[in-house]
PDB file of C-alpha atoms in Angstrom:
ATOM      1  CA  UNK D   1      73.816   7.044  80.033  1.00 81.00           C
ATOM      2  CA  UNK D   2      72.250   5.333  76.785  1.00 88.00           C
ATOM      3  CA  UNK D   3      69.036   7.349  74.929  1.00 89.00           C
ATOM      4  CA  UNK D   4      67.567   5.011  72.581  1.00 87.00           C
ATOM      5  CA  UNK D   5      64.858   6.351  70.274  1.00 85.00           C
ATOM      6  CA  UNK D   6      62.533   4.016  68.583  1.00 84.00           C
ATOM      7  CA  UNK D   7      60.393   4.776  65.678  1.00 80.00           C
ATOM      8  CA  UNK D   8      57.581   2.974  64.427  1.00 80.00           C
ATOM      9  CA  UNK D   9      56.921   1.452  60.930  1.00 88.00           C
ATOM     10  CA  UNK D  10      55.460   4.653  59.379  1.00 86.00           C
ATOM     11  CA  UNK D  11      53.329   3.626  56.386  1.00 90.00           C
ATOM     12  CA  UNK D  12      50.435   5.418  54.407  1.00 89.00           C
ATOM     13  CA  UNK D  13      47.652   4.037  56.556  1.00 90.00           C
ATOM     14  CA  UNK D  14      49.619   5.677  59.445  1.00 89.00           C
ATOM     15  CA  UNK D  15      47.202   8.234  61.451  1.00 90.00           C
ATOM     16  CA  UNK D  16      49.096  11.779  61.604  1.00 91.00           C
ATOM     17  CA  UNK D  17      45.606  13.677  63.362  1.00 92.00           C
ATOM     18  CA  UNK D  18      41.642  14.174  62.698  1.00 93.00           C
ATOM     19  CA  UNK D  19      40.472  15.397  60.023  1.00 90.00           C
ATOM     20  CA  UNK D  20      38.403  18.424  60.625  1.00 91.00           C
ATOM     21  CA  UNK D  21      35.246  20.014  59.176  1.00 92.00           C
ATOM     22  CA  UNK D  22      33.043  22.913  59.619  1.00 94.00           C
ATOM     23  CA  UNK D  23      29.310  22.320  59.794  1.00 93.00           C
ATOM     24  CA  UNK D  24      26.285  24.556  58.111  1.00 92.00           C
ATOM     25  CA  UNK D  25      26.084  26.596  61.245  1.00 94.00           C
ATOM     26  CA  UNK D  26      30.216  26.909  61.749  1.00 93.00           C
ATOM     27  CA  UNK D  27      30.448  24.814  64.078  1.00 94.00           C
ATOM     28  CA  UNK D  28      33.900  22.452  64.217  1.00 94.00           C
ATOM     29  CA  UNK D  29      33.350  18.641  63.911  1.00 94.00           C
ATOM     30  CA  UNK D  30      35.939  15.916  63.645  1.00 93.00           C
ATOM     31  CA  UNK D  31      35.028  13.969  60.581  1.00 92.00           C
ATOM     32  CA  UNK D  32      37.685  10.901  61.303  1.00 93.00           C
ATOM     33  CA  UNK D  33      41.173  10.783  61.055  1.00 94.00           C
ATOM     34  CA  UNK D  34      43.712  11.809  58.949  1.00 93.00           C
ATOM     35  CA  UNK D  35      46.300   9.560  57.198  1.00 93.00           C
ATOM     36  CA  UNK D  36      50.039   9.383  55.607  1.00 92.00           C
ATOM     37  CA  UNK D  37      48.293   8.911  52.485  1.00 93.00           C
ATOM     38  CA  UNK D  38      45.386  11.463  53.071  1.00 92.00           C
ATOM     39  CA  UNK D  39      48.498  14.433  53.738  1.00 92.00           C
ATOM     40  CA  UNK D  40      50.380  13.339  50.842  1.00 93.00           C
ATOM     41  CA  UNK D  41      46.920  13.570  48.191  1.00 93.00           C
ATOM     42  CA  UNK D  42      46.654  17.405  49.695  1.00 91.00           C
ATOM     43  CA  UNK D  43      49.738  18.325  49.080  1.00 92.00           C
ATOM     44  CA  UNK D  44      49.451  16.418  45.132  1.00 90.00           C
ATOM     45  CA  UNK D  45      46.352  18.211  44.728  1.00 89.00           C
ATOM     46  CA  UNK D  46      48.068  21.487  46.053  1.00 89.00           C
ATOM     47  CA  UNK D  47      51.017  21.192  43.494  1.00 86.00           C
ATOM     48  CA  UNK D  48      49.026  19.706  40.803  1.00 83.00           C
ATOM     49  CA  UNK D  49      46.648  22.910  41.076  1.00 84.00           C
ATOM     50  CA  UNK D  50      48.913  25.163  40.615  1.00 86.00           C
ATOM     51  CA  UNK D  51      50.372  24.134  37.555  1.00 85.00           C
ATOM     52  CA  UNK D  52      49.638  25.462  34.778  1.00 83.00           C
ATOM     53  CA  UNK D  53      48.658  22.929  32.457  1.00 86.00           C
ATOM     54  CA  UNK D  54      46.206  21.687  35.286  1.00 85.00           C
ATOM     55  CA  UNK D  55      43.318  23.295  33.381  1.00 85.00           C
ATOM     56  CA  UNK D  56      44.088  21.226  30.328  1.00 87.00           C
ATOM     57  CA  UNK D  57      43.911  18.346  32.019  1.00 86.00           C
ATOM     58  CA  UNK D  58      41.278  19.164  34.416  1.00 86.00           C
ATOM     59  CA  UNK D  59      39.345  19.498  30.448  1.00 91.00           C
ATOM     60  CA  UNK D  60      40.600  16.499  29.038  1.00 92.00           C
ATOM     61  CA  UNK D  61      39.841  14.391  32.277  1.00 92.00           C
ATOM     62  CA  UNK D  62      35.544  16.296  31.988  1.00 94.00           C
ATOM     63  CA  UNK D  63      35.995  15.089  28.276  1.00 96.00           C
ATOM     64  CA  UNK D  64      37.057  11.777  28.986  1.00 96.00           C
ATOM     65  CA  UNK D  65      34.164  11.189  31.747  1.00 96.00           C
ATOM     66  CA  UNK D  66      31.607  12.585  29.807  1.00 95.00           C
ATOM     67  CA  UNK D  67      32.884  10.265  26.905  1.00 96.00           C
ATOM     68  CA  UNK D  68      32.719   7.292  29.281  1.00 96.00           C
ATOM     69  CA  UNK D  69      29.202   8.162  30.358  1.00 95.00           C
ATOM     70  CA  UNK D  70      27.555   8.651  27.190  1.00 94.00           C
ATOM     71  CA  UNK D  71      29.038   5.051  26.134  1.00 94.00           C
ATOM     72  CA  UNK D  72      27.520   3.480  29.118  1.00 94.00           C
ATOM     73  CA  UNK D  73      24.320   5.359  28.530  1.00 94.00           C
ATOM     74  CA  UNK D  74      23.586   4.950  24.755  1.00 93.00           C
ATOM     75  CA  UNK D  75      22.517   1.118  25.377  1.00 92.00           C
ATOM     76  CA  UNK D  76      20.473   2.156  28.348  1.00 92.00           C
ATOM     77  CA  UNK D  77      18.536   4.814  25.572  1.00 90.00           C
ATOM     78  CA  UNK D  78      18.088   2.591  22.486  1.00 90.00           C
ATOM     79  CA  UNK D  79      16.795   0.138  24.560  1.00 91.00           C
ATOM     80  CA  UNK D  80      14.497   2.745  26.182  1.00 88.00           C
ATOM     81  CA  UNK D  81      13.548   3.675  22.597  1.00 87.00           C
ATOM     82  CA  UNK D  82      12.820   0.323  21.078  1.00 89.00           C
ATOM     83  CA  UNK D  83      10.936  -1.753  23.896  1.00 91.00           C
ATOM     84  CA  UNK D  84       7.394  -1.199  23.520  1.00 90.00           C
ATOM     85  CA  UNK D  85       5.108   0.567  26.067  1.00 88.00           C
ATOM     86  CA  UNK D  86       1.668   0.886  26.536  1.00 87.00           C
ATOM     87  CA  UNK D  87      -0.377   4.423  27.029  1.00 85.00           C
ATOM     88  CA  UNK D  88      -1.997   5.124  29.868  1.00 87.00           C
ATOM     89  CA  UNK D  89      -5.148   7.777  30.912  1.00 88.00           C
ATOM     90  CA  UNK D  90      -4.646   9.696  33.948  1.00 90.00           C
ATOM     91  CA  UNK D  91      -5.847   7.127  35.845  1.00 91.00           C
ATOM     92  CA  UNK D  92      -3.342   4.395  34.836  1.00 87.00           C
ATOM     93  CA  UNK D  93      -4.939   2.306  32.973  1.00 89.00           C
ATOM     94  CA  UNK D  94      -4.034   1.063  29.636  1.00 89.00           C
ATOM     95  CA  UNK D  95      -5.058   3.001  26.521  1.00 89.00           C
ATOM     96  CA  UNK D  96      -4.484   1.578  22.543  1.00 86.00           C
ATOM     97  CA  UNK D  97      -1.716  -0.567  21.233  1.00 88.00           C
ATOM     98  CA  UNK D  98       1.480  -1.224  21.921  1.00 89.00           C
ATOM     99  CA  UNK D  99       4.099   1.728  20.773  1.00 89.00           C
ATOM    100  CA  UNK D 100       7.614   2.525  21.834  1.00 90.00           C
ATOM    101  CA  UNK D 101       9.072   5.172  23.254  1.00 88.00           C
ATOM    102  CA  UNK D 102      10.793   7.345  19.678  1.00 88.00           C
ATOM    103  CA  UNK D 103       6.930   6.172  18.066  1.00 89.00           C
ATOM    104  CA  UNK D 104       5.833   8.542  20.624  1.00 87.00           C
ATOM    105  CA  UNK D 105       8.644  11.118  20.025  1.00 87.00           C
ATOM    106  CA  UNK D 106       8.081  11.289  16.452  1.00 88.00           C
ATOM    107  CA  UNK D 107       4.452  11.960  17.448  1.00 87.00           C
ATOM    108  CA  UNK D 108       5.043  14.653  19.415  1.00 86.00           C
ATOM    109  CA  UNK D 109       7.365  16.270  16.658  1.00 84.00           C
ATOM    110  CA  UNK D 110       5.041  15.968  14.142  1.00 84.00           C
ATOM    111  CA  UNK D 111       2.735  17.896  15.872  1.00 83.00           C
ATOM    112  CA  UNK D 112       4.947  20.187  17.225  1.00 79.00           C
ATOM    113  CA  UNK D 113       5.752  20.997  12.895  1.00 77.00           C
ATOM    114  CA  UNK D 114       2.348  20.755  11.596  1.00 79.00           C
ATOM    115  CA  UNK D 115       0.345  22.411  14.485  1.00 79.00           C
ATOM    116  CA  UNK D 116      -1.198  26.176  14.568  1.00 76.00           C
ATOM    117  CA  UNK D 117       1.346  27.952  16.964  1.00 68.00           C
ATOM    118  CA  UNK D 118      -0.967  30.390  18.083  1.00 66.00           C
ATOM    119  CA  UNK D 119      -4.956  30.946  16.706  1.00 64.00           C
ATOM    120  CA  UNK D 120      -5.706  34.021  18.083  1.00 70.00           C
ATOM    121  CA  UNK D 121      -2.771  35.716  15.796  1.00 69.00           C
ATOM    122  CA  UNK D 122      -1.831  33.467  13.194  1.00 70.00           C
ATOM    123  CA  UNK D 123      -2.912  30.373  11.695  1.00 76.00           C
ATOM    124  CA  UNK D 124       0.470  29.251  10.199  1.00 79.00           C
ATOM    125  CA  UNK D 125       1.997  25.633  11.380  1.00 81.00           C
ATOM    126  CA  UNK D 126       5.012  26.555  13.305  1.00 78.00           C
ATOM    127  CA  UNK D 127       7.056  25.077  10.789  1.00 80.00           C
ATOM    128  CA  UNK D 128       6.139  27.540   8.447  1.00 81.00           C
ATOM    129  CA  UNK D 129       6.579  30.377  10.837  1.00 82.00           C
ATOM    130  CA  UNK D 130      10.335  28.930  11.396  1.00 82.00           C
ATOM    131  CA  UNK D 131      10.891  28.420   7.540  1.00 85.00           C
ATOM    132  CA  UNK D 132       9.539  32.467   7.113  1.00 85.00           C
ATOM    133  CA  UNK D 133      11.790  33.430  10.009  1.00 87.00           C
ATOM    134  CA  UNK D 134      14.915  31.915   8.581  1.00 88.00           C
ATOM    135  CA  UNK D 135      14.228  33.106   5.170  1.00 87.00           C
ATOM    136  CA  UNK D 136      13.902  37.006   6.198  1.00 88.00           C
ATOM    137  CA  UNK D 137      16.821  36.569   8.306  1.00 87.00           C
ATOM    138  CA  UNK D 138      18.792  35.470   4.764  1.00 84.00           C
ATOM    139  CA  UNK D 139      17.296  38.043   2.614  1.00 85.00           C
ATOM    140  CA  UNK D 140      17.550  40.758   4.983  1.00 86.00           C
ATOM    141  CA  UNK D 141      21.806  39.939   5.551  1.00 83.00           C
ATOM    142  CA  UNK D 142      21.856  40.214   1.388  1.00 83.00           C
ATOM    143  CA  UNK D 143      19.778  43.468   1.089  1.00 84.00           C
ATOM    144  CA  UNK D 144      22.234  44.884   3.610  1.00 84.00           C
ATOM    145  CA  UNK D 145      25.296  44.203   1.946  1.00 85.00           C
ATOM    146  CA  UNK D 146      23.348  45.026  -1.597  1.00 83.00           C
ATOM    147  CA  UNK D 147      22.967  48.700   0.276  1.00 79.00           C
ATOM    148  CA  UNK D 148      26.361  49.038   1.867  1.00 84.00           C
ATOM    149  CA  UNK D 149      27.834  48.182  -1.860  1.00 85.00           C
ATOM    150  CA  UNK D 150      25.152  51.216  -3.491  1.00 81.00           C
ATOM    151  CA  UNK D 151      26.353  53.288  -0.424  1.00 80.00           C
ATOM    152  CA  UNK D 152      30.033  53.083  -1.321  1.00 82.00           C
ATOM    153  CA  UNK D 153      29.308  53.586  -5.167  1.00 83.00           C
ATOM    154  CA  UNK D 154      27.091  56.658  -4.693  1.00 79.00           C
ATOM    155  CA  UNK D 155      30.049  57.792  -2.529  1.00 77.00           C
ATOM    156  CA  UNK D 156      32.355  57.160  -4.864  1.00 80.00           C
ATOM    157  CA  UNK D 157      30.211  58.367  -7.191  1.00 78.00           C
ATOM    158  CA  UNK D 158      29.787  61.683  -5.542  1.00 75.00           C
ATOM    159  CA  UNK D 159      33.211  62.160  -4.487  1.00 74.00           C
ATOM    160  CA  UNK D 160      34.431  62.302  -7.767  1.00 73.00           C
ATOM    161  CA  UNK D 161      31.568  64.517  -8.909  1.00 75.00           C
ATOM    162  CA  UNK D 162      32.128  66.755  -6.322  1.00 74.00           C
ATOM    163  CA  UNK D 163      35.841  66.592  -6.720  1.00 72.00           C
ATOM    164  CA  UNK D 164      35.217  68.418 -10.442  1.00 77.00           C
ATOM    165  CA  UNK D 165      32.690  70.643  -8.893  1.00 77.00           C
ATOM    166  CA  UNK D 166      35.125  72.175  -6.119  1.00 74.00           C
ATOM    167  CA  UNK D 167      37.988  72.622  -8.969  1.00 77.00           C
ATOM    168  CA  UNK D 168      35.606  74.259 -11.803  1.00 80.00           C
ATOM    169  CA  UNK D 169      35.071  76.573  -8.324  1.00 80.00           C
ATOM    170  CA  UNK D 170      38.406  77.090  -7.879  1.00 77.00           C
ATOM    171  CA  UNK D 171      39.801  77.606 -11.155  1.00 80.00           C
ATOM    172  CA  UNK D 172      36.822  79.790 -12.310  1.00 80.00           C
ATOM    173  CA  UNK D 173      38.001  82.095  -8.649  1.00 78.00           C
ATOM    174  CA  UNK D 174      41.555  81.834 -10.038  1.00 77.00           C
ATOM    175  CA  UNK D 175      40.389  83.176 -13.543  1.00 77.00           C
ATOM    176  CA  UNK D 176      38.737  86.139 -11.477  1.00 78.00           C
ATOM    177  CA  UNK D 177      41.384  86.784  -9.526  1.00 66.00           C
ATOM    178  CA  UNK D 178      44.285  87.225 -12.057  1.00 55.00           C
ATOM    179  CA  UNK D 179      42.677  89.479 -14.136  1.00 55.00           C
TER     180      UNK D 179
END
């Protein structure tokens, strides 16, 4: 008696089961079928995981992408910028000239700089209020480290002082003492 086996051409398109998912409401679902080539990227991704330098390159492949998409994008952006656009009212219809689109954005900054941040409590630009902010937050890291240096002189100051004090004490007990 003669067994012959016969295997078929196995390639990576070869179907080795379904691929199954779970739905929102856990419910299982076959979501097609499952390759050569599909079993060999899970167990890639499984070894590739757990190495350690995956999170380097998981980084440098995010840098490289984002990299990629701001290049694409920056045409896209100054040409945004530069062609010119019309205003509209809420209605949609046209308002004024022509402008573009950093005309506007320079606008908007402007006013953002030179107008009254609040009236009922202050009638400073908020520029100003920014430039007031920034300059207390300088002065007030030098007048602490101007304190912290008198603090450590007037304790130096005083340690010695007090030093001389607590020996005139102690000699002037001694003097007592041996007589």
């Amino acid at each position: 008696m003669e067994i012959k086996i016969e295997v078929p051409e196995v390639t990576l398109n070869t179907v080795v089961g379904d691929i199954v998912r779970v739905d929102g409401d856990g419910e299982e679902y076959i979501d097609g079928q499952m390759t050569v080539a599909d079993k060999v990227a899970q167990l890639i991704k499984a070894a590739v995981v757990k190495n350690p330098e995956y999170t380097a390159l998981r980084e440098r492949v995010t840098e490289i992408r984002n990299q990629e998409i701001r290049e694409a994008v920056k045409p896209l952006i100054r040409e945004a910028l530069e062609r010119p656009i019309r205003r509209t009212n809420s209605f949609g219809e046209r308002v004024g000239n022509e402008t573009t689109l950093a005309e506007l954005i320079m606008d908007e900054a402007k006013k953002t700089f030179t107008e009254v941040k609040d009236s009922y409590r202050c009638n400073k630009p908020f520029i100003t209020e920014v430039v007031a902010a920034e300059v207390q937050k300088a002065f007030r890291a030098d007048i602490q480290e101007q304190v912290q240096k008198a603090r450590a002189a007037v304790a130096a100051q005083l340690g010695s002082t007090m030093t001389e004090e607590v020996m005139k004490v102690a000699m002037a007990a001694l003097a007592k003492g041996g007589k």
